[in-house]
XYZ file of C-alpha atoms in Angstrom:
198
model
C 6.473 -29.226 -0.943
C 2.677 -29.489 -1.119
C 2.026 -27.361 1.951
C -0.696 -24.788 1.289
C -0.181 -21.070 1.807
C -2.575 -19.299 4.151
C -2.331 -15.525 4.025
C -2.143 -13.741 7.384
C -5.410 -12.159 8.552
C -5.842 -8.443 7.890
C -8.419 -6.155 9.478
C -10.117 -4.709 6.408
C -12.000 -1.491 7.112
C -13.882 0.265 4.336
C -13.957 3.991 3.598
C -17.294 5.747 3.492
C -18.571 5.915 -0.089
C -18.943 9.696 0.011
C -15.324 10.281 1.049
C -13.663 13.209 -0.753
C -10.133 12.288 -1.819
C -7.131 14.282 -2.933
C -6.847 13.197 -6.603
C -3.033 13.536 -6.474
C -2.590 12.379 -2.885
C -0.254 9.447 -2.187
C 0.207 7.664 1.114
C 3.037 5.440 2.332
C 2.093 3.378 5.382
C 4.291 1.192 7.530
C 7.366 0.856 9.666
C 10.161 3.279 8.835
C 12.944 0.721 8.444
C 15.568 0.184 5.698
C 13.841 -2.752 3.971
C 10.758 -0.578 3.323
C 12.888 1.696 1.081
C 11.086 4.894 2.051
C 13.721 6.975 0.259
C 12.720 5.207 -2.966
C 9.089 6.215 -2.408
C 10.200 9.832 -1.989
C 12.359 9.691 -5.133
C 9.472 8.311 -7.207
C 7.022 11.007 -6.120
C 9.716 13.649 -6.622
C 10.115 12.430 -10.222
C 6.336 12.481 -10.718
C 6.338 16.106 -9.596
C 9.180 16.889 -11.994
C 6.838 15.725 -14.759
C 4.407 18.503 -13.907
C 2.073 16.570 -11.577
C 1.832 18.279 -8.150
C 1.501 15.037 -6.188
C 1.765 14.982 -2.401
C 3.014 12.171 -0.177
C 1.834 11.455 3.349
C 4.205 9.293 5.386
C 2.409 7.330 8.103
C 4.858 5.640 10.443
C 6.984 6.425 13.446
C 10.096 8.501 12.777
C 11.885 7.233 15.869
C 15.519 7.667 16.933
C 16.889 4.901 14.709
C 19.540 5.986 12.179
C 17.304 5.108 9.223
C 14.242 6.951 10.551
C 16.414 9.988 11.254
C 17.789 9.830 7.703
C 14.216 9.915 6.357
C 13.339 12.762 8.759
C 16.225 14.796 7.336
C 15.134 14.037 3.764
C 11.606 15.375 4.339
C 12.467 18.227 6.680
C 11.026 21.413 5.212
C 9.476 19.623 2.204
C 5.943 20.990 2.161
C 4.530 18.248 -0.081
C 5.595 15.454 2.319
C 3.755 15.878 5.616
C 4.826 13.257 8.166
C 1.995 11.924 10.284
C 3.916 9.671 12.676
C 2.282 6.645 14.271
C -1.517 7.002 14.204
C -4.409 5.407 16.046
C -6.543 3.063 13.954
C -9.296 5.669 13.562
C -6.914 8.469 12.561
C -5.053 6.185 10.147
C -8.324 5.281 8.456
C -9.221 8.967 8.150
C -5.950 9.645 6.321
C -6.289 6.617 4.055
C -9.818 7.666 3.161
C -8.550 11.077 2.046
C -5.904 9.823 -0.409
C -6.306 8.343 -3.892
C -3.041 6.416 -4.254
C -0.662 4.358 -2.133
C 2.994 3.760 -2.902
C 4.927 0.820 -1.491
C 8.585 0.137 -2.308
C 9.644 -2.930 -0.283
C 10.959 -5.466 -2.804
C 11.401 -8.285 -0.273
C 8.004 -8.046 1.401
C 6.832 -11.431 2.691
C 3.217 -10.318 2.484
C 2.418 -6.632 2.969
C -0.414 -6.122 5.437
C -0.186 -2.340 4.948
C -0.783 -2.778 1.199
C -3.965 -4.787 1.823
C -5.125 -2.176 4.365
C -4.576 0.699 1.955
C -6.321 -1.093 -0.927
C -9.233 -2.025 1.335
C -9.661 1.659 2.186
C -9.900 2.534 -1.518
C -6.343 3.687 -2.167
C -4.869 2.445 -5.459
C -1.511 0.863 -4.528
C 1.509 0.958 -6.794
C 3.866 -1.812 -5.651
C 7.080 -3.623 -6.643
C 6.743 -6.502 -9.079
C 8.571 -8.772 -6.616
C 7.587 -9.949 -3.159
C 4.282 -10.409 -1.427
C 2.818 -7.042 -2.381
C 2.570 -8.231 -5.990
C 0.347 -11.117 -4.885
C -1.947 -8.697 -3.079
C -2.255 -6.304 -6.025
C -3.028 -8.422 -9.067
C -3.032 -5.697 -11.713
C 0.132 -5.489 -13.848
C -0.448 -1.777 -14.421
C 0.191 -1.285 -10.673
C 3.505 -3.218 -10.562
C 6.948 -1.715 -11.142
C 10.556 -2.901 -11.294
C 12.395 0.394 -11.562
C 11.720 3.910 -10.347
C 11.307 4.966 -13.968
C 8.627 2.345 -14.538
C 6.825 3.434 -11.368
C 6.833 7.047 -12.533
C 5.584 6.070 -15.986
C 2.730 3.989 -14.573
C 1.758 6.667 -12.063
C 1.640 9.305 -14.812
C -0.543 7.006 -16.933
C -2.962 6.548 -14.033
C -3.101 10.241 -13.183
C -4.021 10.947 -16.817
C -6.819 8.352 -16.715
C -9.084 9.212 -13.746
C -11.828 6.868 -15.005
C -9.465 3.908 -14.717
C -8.364 5.055 -11.256
C -11.992 5.204 -10.143
C -12.627 1.726 -11.554
C -9.635 0.333 -9.640
C -10.785 2.109 -6.475
C -14.159 0.371 -6.772
C -12.707 -3.074 -7.514
C -9.769 -3.335 -5.121
C -11.583 -3.310 -1.740
C -13.636 -6.386 -2.650
C -10.500 -8.126 -3.939
C -8.953 -7.687 -0.482
C -11.700 -9.741 1.166
C -9.634 -12.886 0.593
C -7.245 -11.644 3.294
C -9.893 -11.079 5.974
C -9.864 -12.841 9.383
C -12.913 -14.964 8.515
C -11.182 -16.390 5.432
C -8.035 -17.070 7.479
C -9.992 -18.960 10.149
C -11.961 -20.983 7.595
C -8.861 -21.993 5.614
C -6.865 -22.837 8.737
C -9.642 -25.113 10.022
C -9.971 -26.805 6.622
C -6.238 -27.506 6.376
C -5.980 -28.787 9.947
C -8.829 -31.200 9.290
C -6.879 -32.540 6.293
C -4.014 -33.666 8.552
C -3.687 -37.465 8.875
C -5.511 -38.718 11.935
C -8.334 -36.134 11.894
């Protein structure tokens, strides 16, 4: 019961400071599998657009031959505001993340959420479910949602407050440092040395 939690190590690249970002650009990064609820991400951005905000959504992840990935492929087919990028190399993925302002994650049962930490480290402002590991990564209540309606409401509030978005973009990368490999190694060593007999 008293076992400590050590977060998994995340490679935490940083975007160049002079990066030009799409102010209404959203990215969704990760495996295209049912538990990631990609259709929910699409529905939320669709509702944001229905409120007069011309947001775009970039899906980064492999649309393979699985039934779920093919369902998502059909949903976005011909939708010009949802370009699908497929699986990207590390360098190309970082380029895309550096060009977007927001990230949207919908997995409610996420054990941790490495993709969320990656996106925040690259300066994207992640909006995440208020349950699961992603909530622990993103400590700001204004970025947590329970329902699609709450997500839309919070996104609209952020879009209307670019100064707050810029403040979050500056703060979040440093807050991700606690998930870096060096922290993981240090904490693991410390906890091992606490075992009886060491």
